[in-house]
Amino acid sequence: MNKLLLLDGNSLTYRAFFALPPMSDASGRNTNAVYGFTMMLLKLMEDEQPTHFAVAFDASKKTFRHDTYAEYKGGREKTPGELREQFPLVRDVCKAFGISVLELNQYEADDIIGTLSKNKSFDQVTVVTGDKDLLQLIDDRVTVYLTKRGITDVETMNEAAFKERYEGLAPIQMIDLKGLMGDKSDNIPGIPGVGEKTALKLITKYGSVEALYEHTDELKGKQKEKVEANEREAKMSKQLATIHTSVPIDLSPDELVFHPYDVSKVKPLFVDLQFKSLLGKLSGTTEEESAPKQELQQIDIGQHDLSKAVLLLEQLQDDYFEEDVIGVAIASDAGVTVGQLDLLQDERVRAWVEEETQPTICLDAKQTIIQLKRQGLTLRGYEDLLVAGYLLNLSGGTTLSSIAAHFSYSLTEDEAVYGKGAKIHIPEQVILHRHIGEKAFAVLTLFQRVTDELNQNEQTALYEELERPLVSVLAEMEWAGIHVDVSTLQEMEVDLRERLNQLEKSIHELAGEPFNINSPKQLGVILFEKLGLPPVKKTKTGYSTAADVLEKLAPMHPVIEKIMHYRELGKLQSTYVEGLQKVIKEDGKIHTRYTQTLTQTGRLSSVNPNLQNIPIRLEEGRRIRKAFTASEPDWLLYAVDYSQIELRIMAHMSQDEKMLAAFLHDEDIHTSTAANVFKVSPEEVTSLMRRQAKAVNFGIIYGISDYGLSQNLGITRKEAQTFIDTYFEQFPGVKTFMDAAIERAREHGYVETMLKRRRNIPDIHSRNFNLRGFAERTAINTPIQGTAADIIKKAMIDVDRTLQASDLKSRLLLQVHDELIFEGPKDEMDALESLVKQAMEHTVTLDVPLRADGSVGETWFDTK
């Protein structure tokens, strides 16, 4: 019997990466994903005994699905560099075992698997994946192993199991379910507000998306409105979710035959990757040839000195509001204790977690705080390795792996990281727990090294007084969430849908024929072949229709402006109006997560969803803020932000006399600048003069060039350079500050903010003009922008402490760069405004006053 085993290479590698802690070999290569994938390979080869074997990978980011929907998979976060670099190693492992590796441009791994699974040459096909999309392939010959938690735990899905799980539906109807409920991970829109439960009910009744739309007269109320308003999206989503089963793969079944692997080809790769414990699992390898197995013994909780110990709560994915804890580890100098959540019920552990004077060392304290809250526990005292390591300004992001690499600390799978002779015992079937134990002890060891370096850099205060206390403030903000009025978003959705339809008709009329506006390929043909516009640039797949290209073409044809507007409204609709509805939790709130360890300037970033990037340039974007309201009856929102904080910091740092005087006398800084540059009185400054001065004021902070300023103001480069030269003549202190900042970067290789946050600038000595120029602009901007980030963080801490010491019920909900958003009872608003302004305006002392301006409203929109 021919038995084909098909593996979804991308899915399984991704799962292995997030299931196992960071590991690296002696050369610093990350290997945890390769290790986990290899463990799964060995287990599958032993259990399945396939006659034919293949692993499919995605060949490129762009596929034929992007021609249908340009935003397909558009919401995904960038693949971590630590994972991306392991894909070639995973391919090497497959090839060493003699397993066929398949990939094809313009197609996904799913399509390759789908095509092979339908080949009748194979009597039995087993697909292994973590992606539920592949369940649509199940039939009497095809079984899908769906990975669950960890790396070896799978759920067998055949026709009977699928029908039981999905209430009698056939596997092929999975594409109809996806058509209605969409797929957040692939950015397939579906119908907003329709989840799996509703989709199951509708497809069970009507059988397919198409049949549903033949019976919309049977639907009622809001459901009927949603379904009818999103017909195009539902049918497109079904199309996107459908796996292509006729990929042009020029392969015969004989080319997929799997023979017993040659140990002599696999062993050298395992040695190179330092997979010592896996050597003994290779068939034909003797006990003497395999690596000696470490004798492990777990210590009891009572043996730990909890005055200096690590608590690690492991989860598979990032979202700690959704993800469950899959393992718990406590590490101290004595050793490691590993187990499940019941470890947290130990009286000594509970007392340790809730004792403020006995800090708990965490890898990620915010994740730990939230997960403990979900268990009814409050983490009061903590240390945070990722936050502390972030201040070392590591390149490539801050992870356990990057911190370990910085200190040349090995995270290999067999590293003796259990302390001075300490050993732990973990059952073989719970191999993940061993890794959690190693990870916890690595946190313990690395935290001491990180804090030692922070002390050497004079950054201890930055960690202890700013970044560490901010963690709990952010955790409380995330836990509180912000209430969203769904009906407001739904009304916007209907309105935008109508406007998009009107724009689409107008674009088709101007183009002379209907086409898919979201398809770059079809759009390129219309613009550059039918309408004869000059192609600005080409890509590997055809004409470029990127935003910068369309901006250059705008004066040449009226259709361009409409296409640009269509794109803006389309993104607003899919990313925010529809997208925000999908992330509202059961409590009616959005709980965005703040990332504290990402940006090099020190700014916070907001993810899942990003509430800092709601576009407010368009009126439609500003209207989205109307959906954000207070969560309690008779409560209001209060939004407050710093006025021109970066320019005030520039005045303080540059000590330019005219800038200082403008702020000290509470003058309008742009009018003052215009008066000085144009050499007129403030009363004679026109709106155009002020606009130009404003462009220079903010441009100077970012090291703007004559070309950049000319583009901003619509003037010649010569005029722009004259403007810049005149500015520096009038504000010589600014020029001196900029030159000194570049010189400091050249001397030290880094620049600092007022509070000692560092940013390394390695390209400051580059021979490449562009790289060196960017480095110089970074040297000017970072001390200013970074100090602004530090000030708003410190203000958040000060405000939080003041609120906690007061009797007010009001609370901080959001931070959007220089803006803070609060909610509270209507009768507290005057007291809240006074308290917040006082804290924000006195959080640091500058040579010019800080000013915070705010207002109250029933919605976020109303506060401006």
PDB file of N, CA and C in Angstrom, residues 58-76 105-108 111 185-188 236 239-241 516-523 541 545 567:
ATOM      1  N   ASP A  58       6.249  27.515   1.808  1.00  0.00           N
ATOM      2  CA  ASP A  58       5.873  28.697   1.021  1.00  0.00           C
ATOM      3  C   ASP A  58       7.133  29.227   0.351  1.00  0.00           C
ATOM      4  N   ALA A  59       7.039  29.477  -0.958  1.00  0.00           N
ATOM      5  CA  ALA A  59       8.225  29.943  -1.689  1.00  0.00           C
ATOM      6  C   ALA A  59       8.382  31.448  -1.636  1.00  0.00           C
ATOM      7  N   SER A  60       7.258  32.181  -1.534  1.00  0.00           N
ATOM      8  CA  SER A  60       7.337  33.641  -1.566  1.00  0.00           C
ATOM      9  C   SER A  60       6.160  34.235  -0.811  1.00  0.00           C
ATOM     10  N   LYS A  61       6.292  35.497  -0.421  1.00  0.00           N
ATOM     11  CA  LYS A  61       5.217  36.169   0.320  1.00  0.00           C
ATOM     12  C   LYS A  61       4.017  36.446  -0.577  1.00  0.00           C
ATOM     13  N   LYS A  62       4.265  36.782  -1.850  1.00  0.00           N
ATOM     14  CA  LYS A  62       3.195  37.103  -2.782  1.00  0.00           C
ATOM     15  C   LYS A  62       2.757  35.845  -3.512  1.00  0.00           C
ATOM     16  N   THR A  63       1.451  35.608  -3.561  1.00  0.00           N
ATOM     17  CA  THR A  63       0.903  34.459  -4.274  1.00  0.00           C
ATOM     18  C   THR A  63      -0.237  34.925  -5.165  1.00  0.00           C
ATOM     19  N   PHE A  64      -0.806  33.975  -5.913  1.00  0.00           N
ATOM     20  CA  PHE A  64      -1.919  34.324  -6.799  1.00  0.00           C
ATOM     21  C   PHE A  64      -3.105  34.883  -6.013  1.00  0.00           C
ATOM     22  N   ARG A  65      -3.192  34.587  -4.713  1.00  0.00           N
ATOM     23  CA  ARG A  65      -4.298  35.123  -3.913  1.00  0.00           C
ATOM     24  C   ARG A  65      -4.201  36.636  -3.741  1.00  0.00           C
ATOM     25  N   HIS A  66      -2.984  37.163  -3.799  1.00  0.00           N
ATOM     26  CA  HIS A  66      -2.824  38.615  -3.674  1.00  0.00           C
ATOM     27  C   HIS A  66      -3.390  39.339  -4.893  1.00  0.00           C
ATOM     28  N   ASP A  67      -3.524  38.639  -6.023  1.00  0.00           N
ATOM     29  CA  ASP A  67      -4.158  39.255  -7.188  1.00  0.00           C
ATOM     30  C   ASP A  67      -5.648  39.468  -6.934  1.00  0.00           C
ATOM     31  N   THR A  68      -6.218  38.614  -6.088  1.00  0.00           N
ATOM     32  CA  THR A  68      -7.630  38.742  -5.736  1.00  0.00           C
ATOM     33  C   THR A  68      -7.824  39.753  -4.617  1.00  0.00           C
ATOM     34  N   TYR A  69      -6.905  39.727  -3.643  1.00  0.00           N
ATOM     35  CA  TYR A  69      -7.056  40.593  -2.469  1.00  0.00           C
ATOM     36  C   TYR A  69      -5.662  41.006  -2.005  1.00  0.00           C
ATOM     37  N   ALA A  70      -5.301  42.256  -2.286  1.00  0.00           N
ATOM     38  CA  ALA A  70      -3.945  42.735  -2.011  1.00  0.00           C
ATOM     39  C   ALA A  70      -3.588  42.668  -0.542  1.00  0.00           C
ATOM     40  N   GLU A  71      -4.613  42.748   0.354  1.00  0.00           N
ATOM     41  CA  GLU A  71      -4.354  42.744   1.792  1.00  0.00           C
ATOM     42  C   GLU A  71      -4.293  41.339   2.377  1.00  0.00           C
ATOM     43  N   TYR A  72      -4.314  40.298   1.529  1.00  0.00           N
ATOM     44  CA  TYR A  72      -4.242  38.921   2.012  1.00  0.00           C
ATOM     45  C   TYR A  72      -2.983  38.736   2.865  1.00  0.00           C
ATOM     46  N   LYS A  73      -3.159  38.212   4.051  1.00  0.00           N
ATOM     47  CA  LYS A  73      -2.092  38.006   5.043  1.00  0.00           C
ATOM     48  C   LYS A  73      -1.421  39.323   5.443  1.00  0.00           C
ATOM     49  N   GLY A  74      -2.126  40.442   5.195  1.00  0.00           N
ATOM     50  CA  GLY A  74      -1.528  41.748   5.452  1.00  0.00           C
ATOM     51  C   GLY A  74      -1.401  42.105   6.915  1.00  0.00           C
ATOM     52  N   GLY A  75      -2.157  41.457   7.802  1.00  0.00           N
ATOM     53  CA  GLY A  75      -2.120  41.824   9.208  1.00  0.00           C
ATOM     54  C   GLY A  75      -1.073  41.084  10.015  1.00  0.00           C
ATOM     55  N   ARG A  76      -0.320  40.203   9.363  1.00  0.00           N
ATOM     56  CA  ARG A  76       0.645  39.389  10.111  1.00  0.00           C
ATOM     57  C   ARG A  76       1.836  40.212  10.565  1.00  0.00           C
ATOM     58  N   ASN A 105       6.930  29.165  -6.644  1.00  0.00           N
ATOM     59  CA  ASN A 105       6.568  30.588  -6.634  1.00  0.00           C
ATOM     60  C   ASN A 105       5.101  30.795  -6.988  1.00  0.00           C
ATOM     61  N   GLN A 106       4.491  31.774  -6.328  1.00  0.00           N
ATOM     62  CA  GLN A 106       3.092  32.163  -6.526  1.00  0.00           C
ATOM     63  C   GLN A 106       2.089  31.226  -5.851  1.00  0.00           C
ATOM     64  N   TYR A 107       2.588  30.139  -5.256  1.00  0.00           N
ATOM     65  CA  TYR A 107       1.694  29.197  -4.574  1.00  0.00           C
ATOM     66  C   TYR A 107       2.143  29.019  -3.129  1.00  0.00           C
ATOM     67  N   GLU A 108       1.178  28.656  -2.282  1.00  0.00           N
ATOM     68  CA  GLU A 108       1.485  28.382  -0.886  1.00  0.00           C
ATOM     69  C   GLU A 108       1.721  26.885  -0.681  1.00  0.00           C
ATOM     70  N   ASP A 111      -1.308  24.712  -1.150  1.00  0.00           N
ATOM     71  CA  ASP A 111      -1.713  24.342  -2.506  1.00  0.00           C
ATOM     72  C   ASP A 111      -0.923  23.139  -3.012  1.00  0.00           C
ATOM     73  N   SER A 185      -5.755  35.203  11.070  1.00  0.00           N
ATOM     74  CA  SER A 185      -4.330  34.959  10.846  1.00  0.00           C
ATOM     75  C   SER A 185      -3.922  35.226   9.402  1.00  0.00           C
ATOM     76  N   ASP A 186      -4.845  35.014   8.445  1.00  0.00           N
ATOM     77  CA  ASP A 186      -4.557  35.250   7.029  1.00  0.00           C
ATOM     78  C   ASP A 186      -5.144  36.570   6.529  1.00  0.00           C
ATOM     79  N   ASN A 187      -5.741  37.333   7.434  1.00  0.00           N
ATOM     80  CA  ASN A 187      -6.396  38.602   7.078  1.00  0.00           C
ATOM     81  C   ASN A 187      -7.471  38.398   6.008  1.00  0.00           C
ATOM     82  N   ILE A 188      -8.191  37.279   6.112  1.00  0.00           N
ATOM     83  CA  ILE A 188      -9.354  37.047   5.259  1.00  0.00           C
ATOM     84  C   ILE A 188     -10.541  37.685   5.958  1.00  0.00           C
ATOM     85  N   MET A 236     -15.477  36.445  -1.793  1.00  0.00           N
ATOM     86  CA  MET A 236     -14.028  36.562  -1.970  1.00  0.00           C
ATOM     87  C   MET A 236     -13.288  35.776  -0.902  1.00  0.00           C
ATOM     88  N   GLN A 239     -13.191  32.198  -1.698  1.00  0.00           N
ATOM     89  CA  GLN A 239     -12.213  31.976  -2.763  1.00  0.00           C
ATOM     90  C   GLN A 239     -10.794  31.967  -2.199  1.00  0.00           C
ATOM     91  N   LEU A 240     -10.504  32.911  -1.303  1.00  0.00           N
ATOM     92  CA  LEU A 240      -9.166  32.975  -0.706  1.00  0.00           C
ATOM     93  C   LEU A 240      -8.858  31.744   0.136  1.00  0.00           C
ATOM     94  N   ALA A 241      -9.886  31.210   0.810  1.00  0.00           N
ATOM     95  CA  ALA A 241      -9.691  30.066   1.706  1.00  0.00           C
ATOM     96  C   ALA A 241      -9.629  28.734   0.964  1.00  0.00           C
ATOM     97  N   ASN A 516     -10.608  44.279 -10.923  1.00  0.00           N
ATOM     98  CA  ASN A 516     -10.402  44.182  -9.481  1.00  0.00           C
ATOM     99  C   ASN A 516      -9.409  45.261  -9.055  1.00  0.00           C
ATOM    100  N   ILE A 517      -9.919  46.303  -8.426  1.00  0.00           N
ATOM    101  CA  ILE A 517      -9.071  47.427  -8.034  1.00  0.00           C
ATOM    102  C   ILE A 517      -8.020  46.992  -7.013  1.00  0.00           C
ATOM    103  N   ASN A 518      -8.319  45.949  -6.222  1.00  0.00           N
ATOM    104  CA  ASN A 518      -7.388  45.478  -5.203  1.00  0.00           C
ATOM    105  C   ASN A 518      -6.292  44.581  -5.769  1.00  0.00           C
ATOM    106  N   SER A 519      -6.355  44.286  -7.064  1.00  0.00           N
ATOM    107  CA  SER A 519      -5.340  43.443  -7.694  1.00  0.00           C
ATOM    108  C   SER A 519      -4.285  44.317  -8.354  1.00  0.00           C
ATOM    109  N   PRO A 520      -3.057  44.373  -7.821  1.00  0.00           N
ATOM    110  CA  PRO A 520      -1.995  45.181  -8.443  1.00  0.00           C
ATOM    111  C   PRO A 520      -1.761  44.796  -9.899  1.00  0.00           C
ATOM    112  N   LYS A 521      -1.902  43.510 -10.198  1.00  0.00           N
ATOM    113  CA  LYS A 521      -1.662  43.036 -11.563  1.00  0.00           C
ATOM    114  C   LYS A 521      -2.705  43.615 -12.517  1.00  0.00           C
ATOM    115  N   GLN A 522      -3.994  43.494 -12.167  1.00  0.00           N
ATOM    116  CA  GLN A 522      -5.060  44.017 -13.031  1.00  0.00           C
ATOM    117  C   GLN A 522      -4.997  45.539 -13.109  1.00  0.00           C
ATOM    118  N   LEU A 523      -4.714  46.185 -11.999  1.00  0.00           N
ATOM    119  CA  LEU A 523      -4.616  47.643 -11.986  1.00  0.00           C
ATOM    120  C   LEU A 523      -3.489  48.120 -12.892  1.00  0.00           C
ATOM    121  N   THR A 541       7.047  41.011 -10.453  1.00  0.00           N
ATOM    122  CA  THR A 541       5.764  40.451 -10.895  1.00  0.00           C
ATOM    123  C   THR A 541       5.026  41.368 -11.862  1.00  0.00           C
ATOM    124  N   THR A 545       2.326  49.512  -8.633  1.00  0.00           N
ATOM    125  CA  THR A 545       1.212  50.452  -8.412  1.00  0.00           C
ATOM    126  C   THR A 545       1.237  50.931  -6.969  1.00  0.00           C
ATOM    127  N   ARG A 567      -8.286  53.207  -2.007  1.00  0.00           N
ATOM    128  CA  ARG A 567      -7.359  52.432  -1.174  1.00  0.00           C
ATOM    129  C   ARG A 567      -7.399  52.905   0.277  1.00  0.00           C
TER     130      ARG A 567
END
